[in-house]
CSV table of C-alpha atoms in Angstrom, one decimal:
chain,number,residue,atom,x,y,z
A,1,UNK,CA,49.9,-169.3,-58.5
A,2,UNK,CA,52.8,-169.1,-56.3
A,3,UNK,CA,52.2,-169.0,-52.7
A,4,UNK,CA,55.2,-167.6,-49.7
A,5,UNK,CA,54.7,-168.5,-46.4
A,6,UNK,CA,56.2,-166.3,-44.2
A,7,UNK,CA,58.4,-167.8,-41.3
A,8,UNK,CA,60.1,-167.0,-37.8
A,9,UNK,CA,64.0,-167.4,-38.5
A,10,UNK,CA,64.5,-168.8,-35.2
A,11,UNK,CA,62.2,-171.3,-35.2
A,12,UNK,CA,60.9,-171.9,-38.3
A,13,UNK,CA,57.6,-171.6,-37.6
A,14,UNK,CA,54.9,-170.1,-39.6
A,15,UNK,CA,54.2,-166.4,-38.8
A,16,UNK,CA,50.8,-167.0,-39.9
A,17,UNK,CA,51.4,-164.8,-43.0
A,18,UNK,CA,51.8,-165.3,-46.5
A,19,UNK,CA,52.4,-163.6,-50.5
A,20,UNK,CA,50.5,-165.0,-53.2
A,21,UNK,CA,51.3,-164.5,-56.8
A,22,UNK,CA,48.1,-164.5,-58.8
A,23,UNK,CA,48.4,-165.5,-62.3
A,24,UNK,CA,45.7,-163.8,-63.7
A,25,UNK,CA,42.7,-161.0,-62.3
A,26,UNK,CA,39.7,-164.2,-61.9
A,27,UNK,CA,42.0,-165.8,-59.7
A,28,UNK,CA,42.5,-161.9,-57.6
A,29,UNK,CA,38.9,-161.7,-57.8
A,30,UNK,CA,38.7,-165.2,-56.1
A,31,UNK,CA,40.7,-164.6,-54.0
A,32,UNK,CA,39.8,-161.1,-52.7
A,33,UNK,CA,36.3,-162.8,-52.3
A,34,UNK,CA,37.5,-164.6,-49.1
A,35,UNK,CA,38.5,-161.4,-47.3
A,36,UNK,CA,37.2,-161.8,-43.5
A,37,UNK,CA,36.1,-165.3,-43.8
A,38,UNK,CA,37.0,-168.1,-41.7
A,39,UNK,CA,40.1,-170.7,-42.4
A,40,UNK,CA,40.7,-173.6,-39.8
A,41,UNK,CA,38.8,-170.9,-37.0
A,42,UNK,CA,40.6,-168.3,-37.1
A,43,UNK,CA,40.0,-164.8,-39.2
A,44,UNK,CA,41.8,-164.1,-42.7
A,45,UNK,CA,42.5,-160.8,-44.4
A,46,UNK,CA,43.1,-161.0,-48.3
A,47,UNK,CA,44.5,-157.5,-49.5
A,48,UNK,CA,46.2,-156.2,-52.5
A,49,UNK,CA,49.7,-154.9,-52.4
A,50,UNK,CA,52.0,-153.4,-54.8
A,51,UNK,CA,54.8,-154.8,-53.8
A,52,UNK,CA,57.8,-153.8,-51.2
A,53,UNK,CA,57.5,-153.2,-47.7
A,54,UNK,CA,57.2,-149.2,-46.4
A,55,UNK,CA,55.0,-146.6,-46.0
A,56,UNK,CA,55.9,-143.9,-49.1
A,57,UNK,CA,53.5,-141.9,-50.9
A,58,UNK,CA,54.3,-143.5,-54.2
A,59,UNK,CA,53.7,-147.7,-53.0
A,60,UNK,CA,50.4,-145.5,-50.8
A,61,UNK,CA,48.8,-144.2,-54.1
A,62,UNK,CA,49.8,-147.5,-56.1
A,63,UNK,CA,47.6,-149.7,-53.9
A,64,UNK,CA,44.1,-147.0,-53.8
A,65,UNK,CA,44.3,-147.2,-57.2
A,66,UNK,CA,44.7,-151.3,-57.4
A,67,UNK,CA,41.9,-150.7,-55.2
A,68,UNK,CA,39.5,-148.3,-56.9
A,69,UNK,CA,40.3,-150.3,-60.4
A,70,UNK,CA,39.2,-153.9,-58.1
A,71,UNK,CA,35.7,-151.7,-57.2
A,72,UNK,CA,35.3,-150.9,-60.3
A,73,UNK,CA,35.3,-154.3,-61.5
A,74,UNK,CA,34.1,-155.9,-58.6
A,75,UNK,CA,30.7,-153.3,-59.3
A,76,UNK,CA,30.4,-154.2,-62.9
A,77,UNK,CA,30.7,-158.1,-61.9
A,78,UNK,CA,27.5,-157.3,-59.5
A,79,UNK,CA,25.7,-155.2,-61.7
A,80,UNK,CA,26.0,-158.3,-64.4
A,81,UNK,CA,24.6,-160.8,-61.8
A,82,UNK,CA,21.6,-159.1,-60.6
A,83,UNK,CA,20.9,-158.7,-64.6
């Protein structure tokens, strides 16, 4: 896993933002598991990008269908549980 941590220029500070790399999908699934929990008090958001910055149609319809394939999976994980 690589890990980015984003940081002011100026003042090298932490943003409060960073990129992970995830080597494989069990560690995504891990990690997307800790969406809206706590860290050190404050609220953290895990999402899925595609990569690049921007708003286009293309990187829009890349990421809902990262997304619909993660539901997917995250569904048939669930289903298997309660088996």
């Amino acid at each position: 896993m690589e890990i980015r941590l984003l940081t002011d220029r100026k003042t090298k500070r932490s943003r409060g933002i960073a990129f992970a790399t995830l080597e494989d999908s069990w560690q995504l699934v891990k990690a997307l598991r800790v969406h809206h929990s706590r860290l050190k008090g404050r609220m953290i958001n895990v999402e899925r990008t595609c990569g690049g910055g921007g708003n286009s149609e293309r990187r829009k319809s890349k990421i809902k269908a990262l997304r619909e394939r993660q539901g997917t999976k995250v569904l048939m994980e669930v289903r298997k549980q309660v088996q």
